[in-house]
Short mmCIF file of C-alpha atoms and ligand atoms in Angstrom, two decimals:
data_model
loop_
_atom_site.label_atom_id
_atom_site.label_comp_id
_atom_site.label_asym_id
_atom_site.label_seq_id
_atom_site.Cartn_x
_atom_site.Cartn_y
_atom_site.Cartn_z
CA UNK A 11 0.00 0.00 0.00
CA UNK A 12 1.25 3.64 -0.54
CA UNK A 13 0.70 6.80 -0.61
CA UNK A 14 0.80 9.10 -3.26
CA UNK A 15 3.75 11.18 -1.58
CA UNK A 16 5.97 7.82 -2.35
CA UNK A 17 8.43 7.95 -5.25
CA UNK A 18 7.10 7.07 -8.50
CA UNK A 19 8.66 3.29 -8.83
CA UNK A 20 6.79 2.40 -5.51
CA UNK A 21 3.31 3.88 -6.91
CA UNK A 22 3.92 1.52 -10.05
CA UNK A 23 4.07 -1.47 -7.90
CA UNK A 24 1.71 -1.42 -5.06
CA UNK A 25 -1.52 -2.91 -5.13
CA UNK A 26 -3.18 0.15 -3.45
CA UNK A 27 -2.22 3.74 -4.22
CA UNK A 28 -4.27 5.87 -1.61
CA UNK A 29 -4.16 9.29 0.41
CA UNK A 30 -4.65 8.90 4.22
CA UNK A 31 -8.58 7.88 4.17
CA UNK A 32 -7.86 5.65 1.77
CA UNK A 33 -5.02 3.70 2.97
CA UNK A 34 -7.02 3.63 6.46
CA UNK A 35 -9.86 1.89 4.69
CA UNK A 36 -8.00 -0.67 2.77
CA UNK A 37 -6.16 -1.70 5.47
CA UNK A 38 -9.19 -2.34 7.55
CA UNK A 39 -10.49 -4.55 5.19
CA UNK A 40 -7.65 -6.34 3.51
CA UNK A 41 -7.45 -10.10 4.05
CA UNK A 42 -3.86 -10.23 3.80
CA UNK A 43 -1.54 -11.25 6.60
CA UNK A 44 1.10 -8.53 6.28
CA UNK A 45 1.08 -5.03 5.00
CA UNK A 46 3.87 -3.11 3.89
CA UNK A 47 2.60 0.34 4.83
CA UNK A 48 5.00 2.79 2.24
CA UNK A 49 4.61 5.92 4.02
CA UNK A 50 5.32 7.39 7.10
CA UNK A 51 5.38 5.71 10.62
CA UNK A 52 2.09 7.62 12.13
CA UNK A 53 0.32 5.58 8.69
CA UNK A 54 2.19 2.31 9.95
CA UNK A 55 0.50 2.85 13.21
CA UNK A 56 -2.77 3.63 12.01
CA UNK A 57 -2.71 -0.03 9.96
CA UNK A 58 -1.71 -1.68 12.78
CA UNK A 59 -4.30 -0.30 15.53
CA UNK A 60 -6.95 -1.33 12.20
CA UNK A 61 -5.67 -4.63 12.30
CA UNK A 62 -3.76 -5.69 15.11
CA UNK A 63 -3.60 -9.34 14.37
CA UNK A 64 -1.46 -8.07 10.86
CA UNK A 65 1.79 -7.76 10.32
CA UNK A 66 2.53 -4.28 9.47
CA UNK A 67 5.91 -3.02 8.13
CA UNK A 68 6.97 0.53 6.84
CA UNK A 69 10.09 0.30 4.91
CA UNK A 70 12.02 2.82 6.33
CA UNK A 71 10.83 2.96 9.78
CA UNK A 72 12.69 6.88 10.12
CA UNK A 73 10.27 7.84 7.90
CA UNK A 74 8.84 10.34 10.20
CA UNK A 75 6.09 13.58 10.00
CA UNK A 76 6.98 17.24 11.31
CA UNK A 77 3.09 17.19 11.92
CA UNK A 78 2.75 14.63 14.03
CA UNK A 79 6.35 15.85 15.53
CA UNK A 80 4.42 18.80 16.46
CA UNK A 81 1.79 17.41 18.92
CA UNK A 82 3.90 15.85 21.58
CA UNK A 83 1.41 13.38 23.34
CA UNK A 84 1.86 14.41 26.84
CA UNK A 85 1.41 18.14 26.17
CA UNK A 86 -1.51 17.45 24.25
CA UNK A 87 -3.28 15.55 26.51
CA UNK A 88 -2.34 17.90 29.51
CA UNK A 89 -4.00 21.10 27.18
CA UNK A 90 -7.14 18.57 26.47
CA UNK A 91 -7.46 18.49 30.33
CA UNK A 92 -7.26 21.86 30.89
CA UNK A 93 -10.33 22.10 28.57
CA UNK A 94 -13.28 20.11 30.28
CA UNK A 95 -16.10 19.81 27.96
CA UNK A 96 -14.44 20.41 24.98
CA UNK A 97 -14.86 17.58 21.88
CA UNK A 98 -11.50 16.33 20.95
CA UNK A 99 -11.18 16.07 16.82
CA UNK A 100 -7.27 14.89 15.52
CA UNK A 101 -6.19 14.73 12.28
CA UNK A 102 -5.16 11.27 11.07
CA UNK A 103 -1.34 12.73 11.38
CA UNK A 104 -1.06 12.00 14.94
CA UNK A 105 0.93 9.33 16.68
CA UNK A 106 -1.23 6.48 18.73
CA UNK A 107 -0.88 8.09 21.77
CA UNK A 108 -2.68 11.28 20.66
CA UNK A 109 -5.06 9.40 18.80
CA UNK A 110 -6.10 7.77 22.46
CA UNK A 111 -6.89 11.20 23.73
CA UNK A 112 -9.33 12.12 20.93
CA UNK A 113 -12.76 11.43 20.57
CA UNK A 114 -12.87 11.16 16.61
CA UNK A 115 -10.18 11.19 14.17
CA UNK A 116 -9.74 12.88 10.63
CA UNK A 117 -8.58 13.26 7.52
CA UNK A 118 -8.42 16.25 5.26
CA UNK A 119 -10.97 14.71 2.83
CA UNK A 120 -13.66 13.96 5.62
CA UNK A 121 -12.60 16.28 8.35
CA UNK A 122 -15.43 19.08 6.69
CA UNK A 123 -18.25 16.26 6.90
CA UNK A 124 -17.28 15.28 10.15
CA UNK A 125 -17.13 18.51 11.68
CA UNK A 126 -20.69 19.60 10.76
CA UNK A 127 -21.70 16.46 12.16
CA UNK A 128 -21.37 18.84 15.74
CA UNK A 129 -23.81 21.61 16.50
CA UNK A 130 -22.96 24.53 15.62
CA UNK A 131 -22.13 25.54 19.54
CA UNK A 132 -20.09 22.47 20.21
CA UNK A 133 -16.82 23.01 22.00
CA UNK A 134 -14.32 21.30 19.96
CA UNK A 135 -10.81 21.47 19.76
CA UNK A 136 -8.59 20.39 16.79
CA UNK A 137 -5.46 19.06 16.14
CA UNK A 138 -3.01 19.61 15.32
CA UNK A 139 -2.61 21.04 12.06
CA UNK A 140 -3.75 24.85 12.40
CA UNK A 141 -3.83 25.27 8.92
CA UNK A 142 -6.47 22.59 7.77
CA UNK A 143 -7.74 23.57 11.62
CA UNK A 144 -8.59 27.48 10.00
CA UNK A 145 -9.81 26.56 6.76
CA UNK A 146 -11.86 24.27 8.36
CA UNK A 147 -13.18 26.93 10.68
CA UNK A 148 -13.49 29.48 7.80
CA UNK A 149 -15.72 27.20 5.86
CA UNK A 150 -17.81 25.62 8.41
CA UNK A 151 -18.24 29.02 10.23
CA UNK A 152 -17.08 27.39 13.52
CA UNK A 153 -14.37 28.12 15.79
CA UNK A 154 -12.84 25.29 16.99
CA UNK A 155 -9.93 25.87 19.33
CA UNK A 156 -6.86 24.83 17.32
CA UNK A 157 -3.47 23.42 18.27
CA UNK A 158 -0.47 24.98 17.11
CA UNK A 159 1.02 22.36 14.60
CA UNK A 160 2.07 22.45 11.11
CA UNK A 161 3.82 20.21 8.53
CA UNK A 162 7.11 21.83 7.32
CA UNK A 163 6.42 20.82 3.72
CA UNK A 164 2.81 23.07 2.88
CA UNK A 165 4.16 25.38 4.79
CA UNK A 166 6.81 25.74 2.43
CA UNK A 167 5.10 26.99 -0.88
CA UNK A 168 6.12 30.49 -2.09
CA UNK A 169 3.65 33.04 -2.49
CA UNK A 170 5.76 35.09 -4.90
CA UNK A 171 6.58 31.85 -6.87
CA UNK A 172 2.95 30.76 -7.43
CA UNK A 173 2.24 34.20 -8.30
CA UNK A 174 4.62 34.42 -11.26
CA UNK A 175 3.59 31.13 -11.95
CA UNK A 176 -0.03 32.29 -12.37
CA UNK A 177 1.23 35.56 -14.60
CA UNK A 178 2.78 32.52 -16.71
CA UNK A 179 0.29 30.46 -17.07
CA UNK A 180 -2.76 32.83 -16.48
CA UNK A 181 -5.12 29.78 -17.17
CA UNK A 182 -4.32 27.97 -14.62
CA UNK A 183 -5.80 26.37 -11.93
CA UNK A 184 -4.18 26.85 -8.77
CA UNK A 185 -4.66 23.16 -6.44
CA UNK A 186 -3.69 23.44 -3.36
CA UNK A 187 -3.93 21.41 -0.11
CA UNK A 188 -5.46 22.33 3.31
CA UNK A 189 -2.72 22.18 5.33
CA UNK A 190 -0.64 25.26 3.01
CA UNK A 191 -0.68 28.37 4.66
CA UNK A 192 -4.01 30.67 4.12
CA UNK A 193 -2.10 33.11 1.77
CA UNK A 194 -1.50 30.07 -0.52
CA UNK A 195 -5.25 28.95 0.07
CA UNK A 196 -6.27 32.47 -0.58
CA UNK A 197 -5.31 31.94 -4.16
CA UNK A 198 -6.16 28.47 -5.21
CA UNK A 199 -9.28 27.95 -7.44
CA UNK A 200 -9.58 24.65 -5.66
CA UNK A 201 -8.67 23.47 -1.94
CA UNK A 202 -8.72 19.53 -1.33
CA UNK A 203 -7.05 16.41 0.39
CA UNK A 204 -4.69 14.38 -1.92
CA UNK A 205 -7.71 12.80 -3.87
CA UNK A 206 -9.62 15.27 -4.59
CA UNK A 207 -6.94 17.59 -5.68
CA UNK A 208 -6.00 14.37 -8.16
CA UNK A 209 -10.55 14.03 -8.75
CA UNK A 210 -10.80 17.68 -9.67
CA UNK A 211 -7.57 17.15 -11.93
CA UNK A 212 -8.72 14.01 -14.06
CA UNK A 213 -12.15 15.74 -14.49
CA UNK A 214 -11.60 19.62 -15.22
CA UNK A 215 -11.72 20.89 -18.32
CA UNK A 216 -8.60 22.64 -17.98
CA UNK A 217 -5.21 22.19 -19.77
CA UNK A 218 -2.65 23.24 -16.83
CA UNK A 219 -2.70 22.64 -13.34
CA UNK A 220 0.04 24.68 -10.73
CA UNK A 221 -0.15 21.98 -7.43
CA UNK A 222 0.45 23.23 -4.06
CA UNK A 223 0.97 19.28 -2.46
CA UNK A 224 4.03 17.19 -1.97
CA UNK A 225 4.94 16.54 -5.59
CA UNK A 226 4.40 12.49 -5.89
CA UNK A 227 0.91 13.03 -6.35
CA UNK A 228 1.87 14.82 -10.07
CA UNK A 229 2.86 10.95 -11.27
CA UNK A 230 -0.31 9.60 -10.36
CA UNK A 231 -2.22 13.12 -11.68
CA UNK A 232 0.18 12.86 -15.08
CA UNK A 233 -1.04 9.32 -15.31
CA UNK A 234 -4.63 10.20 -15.65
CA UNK A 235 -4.27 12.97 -17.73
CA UNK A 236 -1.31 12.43 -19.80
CA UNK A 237 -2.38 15.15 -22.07
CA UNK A 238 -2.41 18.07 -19.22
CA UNK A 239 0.29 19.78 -18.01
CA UNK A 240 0.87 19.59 -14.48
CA UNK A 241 3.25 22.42 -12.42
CA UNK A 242 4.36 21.77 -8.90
CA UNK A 243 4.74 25.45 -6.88
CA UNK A 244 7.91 25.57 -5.63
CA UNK A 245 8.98 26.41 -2.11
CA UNK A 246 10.73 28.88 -0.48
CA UNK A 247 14.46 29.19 -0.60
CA UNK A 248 15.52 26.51 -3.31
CA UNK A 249 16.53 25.94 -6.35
CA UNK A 250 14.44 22.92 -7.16
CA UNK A 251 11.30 23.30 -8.34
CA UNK A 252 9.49 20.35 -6.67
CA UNK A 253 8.57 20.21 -3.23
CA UNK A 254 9.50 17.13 -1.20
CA UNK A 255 8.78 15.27 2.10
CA UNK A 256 12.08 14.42 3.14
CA UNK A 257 10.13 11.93 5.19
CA UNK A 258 8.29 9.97 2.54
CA UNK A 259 10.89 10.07 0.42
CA UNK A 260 13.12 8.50 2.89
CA UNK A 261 11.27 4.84 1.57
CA UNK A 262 13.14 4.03 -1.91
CA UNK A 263 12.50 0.83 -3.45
CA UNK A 264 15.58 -0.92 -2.48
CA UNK A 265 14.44 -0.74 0.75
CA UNK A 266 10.83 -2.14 -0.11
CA UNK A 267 12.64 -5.11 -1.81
CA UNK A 268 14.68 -5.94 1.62
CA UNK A 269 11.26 -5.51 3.78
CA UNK A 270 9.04 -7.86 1.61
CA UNK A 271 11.94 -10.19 1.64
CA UNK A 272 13.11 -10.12 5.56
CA UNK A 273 9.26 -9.01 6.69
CA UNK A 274 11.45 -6.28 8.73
CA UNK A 275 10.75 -3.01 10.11
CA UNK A 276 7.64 -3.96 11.86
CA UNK A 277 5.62 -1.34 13.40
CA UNK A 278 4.31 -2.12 17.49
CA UNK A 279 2.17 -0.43 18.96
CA UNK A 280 1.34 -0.39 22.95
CA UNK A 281 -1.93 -2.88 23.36
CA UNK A 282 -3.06 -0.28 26.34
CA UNK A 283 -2.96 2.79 23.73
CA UNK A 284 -4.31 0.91 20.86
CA UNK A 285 -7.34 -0.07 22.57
CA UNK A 286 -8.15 3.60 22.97
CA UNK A 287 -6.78 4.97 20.05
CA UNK A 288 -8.96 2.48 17.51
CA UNK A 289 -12.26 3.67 18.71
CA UNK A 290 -11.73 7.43 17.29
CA UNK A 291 -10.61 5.84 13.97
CA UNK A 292 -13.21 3.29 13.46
CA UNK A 293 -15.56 6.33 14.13
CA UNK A 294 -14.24 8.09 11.70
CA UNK A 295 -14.36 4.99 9.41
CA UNK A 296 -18.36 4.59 10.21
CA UNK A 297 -19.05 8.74 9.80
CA UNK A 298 -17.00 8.33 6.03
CA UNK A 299 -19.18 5.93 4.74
P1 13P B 3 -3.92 13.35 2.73
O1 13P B 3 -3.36 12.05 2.32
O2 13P B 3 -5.09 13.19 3.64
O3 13P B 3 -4.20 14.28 1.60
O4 13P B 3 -2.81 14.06 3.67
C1 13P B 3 -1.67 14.60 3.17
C2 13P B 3 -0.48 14.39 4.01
O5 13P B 3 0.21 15.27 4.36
C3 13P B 3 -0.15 13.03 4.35
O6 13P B 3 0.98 13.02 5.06
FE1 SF4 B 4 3.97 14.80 7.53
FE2 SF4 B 4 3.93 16.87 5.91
FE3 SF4 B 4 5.39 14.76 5.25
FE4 SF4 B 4 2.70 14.61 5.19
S1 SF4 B 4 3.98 15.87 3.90
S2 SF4 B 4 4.12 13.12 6.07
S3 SF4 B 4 2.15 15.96 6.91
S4 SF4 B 4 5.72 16.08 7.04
#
């Protein structure tokens, strides 16, 4: 299974090519025995708690999230105590332990729909992305008390690049994911998870595409539409034009060859937090439906 962040020769040979939600689902319901999870760790632990029975191996078990970095479990919990009353929504890039604290988990293609499955006046916070955590906010008209995370690579993207871009290629549509800054947001013509950035894509009418999301997901969008053109936004401060997770990228395919053959890198997770931390996920499974 991976995720479309994963170098192009891993896409090409897993059975399942997902974003979060996706992967979540599959693994739930595959009858396989092991699962090589090619993405990061926090997606290795979310397979696991699905299916704790599995195997579940990540390739490169470094392979990390700055998001997830940024909600320490311990402080989280401590600021969920100091708000009695309050509903407890995480995003999907959590670790377990943060997961076990929260009362339904998220991904940026259901975390709208979930959301407005609260009144209006519900207390709610959300973490920890405070970028998907605003737009959210701005487009359900709540305001959910947000925690102060962020993943280094959306926050990356270059305003001034994407505006010369658009100057460029003035017809354009600008794709950009939830968890980019609101600047960025401010100009995209569409704002989405990984799949529907990739839905809107294969369906528009358009000819070019600039795409403000960790650039693996252009092989799978180039695939579908091999006539379009699609342009990844460049970051801040670098030459290159793509913009990377140094974290997903740390799985290459060598290293998928030694893990199917050796069944290493297995991912554990702590039976006491696992317990806890599958019933927020399997609601979110049952509210996605
Ligand atoms: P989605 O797969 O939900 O679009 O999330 C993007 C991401 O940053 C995964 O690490
Ligand atoms: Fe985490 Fe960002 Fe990399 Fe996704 S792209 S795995 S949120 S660091």
């Amino acid at each position: 299974m991976a995720h479309y962040y994963q170098n192009s020769d891993i896409q090409d040979i897993a059975d399942v090519i997902g974003d979060s939600l996706a992967l979540a689902q599959k693994a739930a319901k595959t009858q396989a025995d092991i699962i090589v999870l090619c993405g990061v760790h926090f997606m290795g632990e979310t397979a696991k708690i699905l299916c704790p029975d599995k195997k579940v191996l990540v390739p490169d078990l470094n392979a990390g999230c700055s998001l997830a970095d940024s909600c320490p479990a311990d402080e989280f919990e401590a600021f969920v105590k100091q708000h009695p009353g309050y509903t407890v929504i995480s995003y999907v890039n959590t670790y377990a332990a943060v997961k076990a604290c929260t009362d339904v988990v998220v991904t940026s293609t259901n975390a709208k729909n979930i959301v407005e499955t609260f009144d209006k006046d519900e207390k709610i916070i959300f973490g920890p992305d405070k970028n998907l955590g605003n737009y959210i906010n701005s487009i359900t008209g709540r305001n959910m008390l947000l925690w102060n995370g962020a993943c280094h690579v959306h926050e990356q993207f270059s305003v001034e690049k994407l505006l010369q871009l658009k100057k460029e290629y003035p017809k354009a549509k600008v794709l950009a994911h939830p968890e980019c800054k609101s600047v960025i947001l401010k100009l995209a013509d569409v704002v989405g998870s990984t799949q529907a950035l990739l839905n809107f894509a294969t369906q528009s009418e358009s000819d070019v595409f600039l795409v403000a999301t960790e650039s693996g997901i252009l092989h799978e969008m180039r695939k579908k539409s091999p006539s379009k053109t699609f342009i990844p936004v460049p970051p801040n401060d670098s030459t290159c034009a793509c913009n990377e997770c140094n974290f997903m990228r740390l799985n290459t395919l060598e290293k998928l060859y030694d893990c199917l053959k050796n069944e290493s890198n297995e991912i554990h997770v702590d039976e006491e937090i696992s317990k806890k931390a599958v019933k927020p996920i399997l609601r979110m499974l049952e509210l996605s439906k």
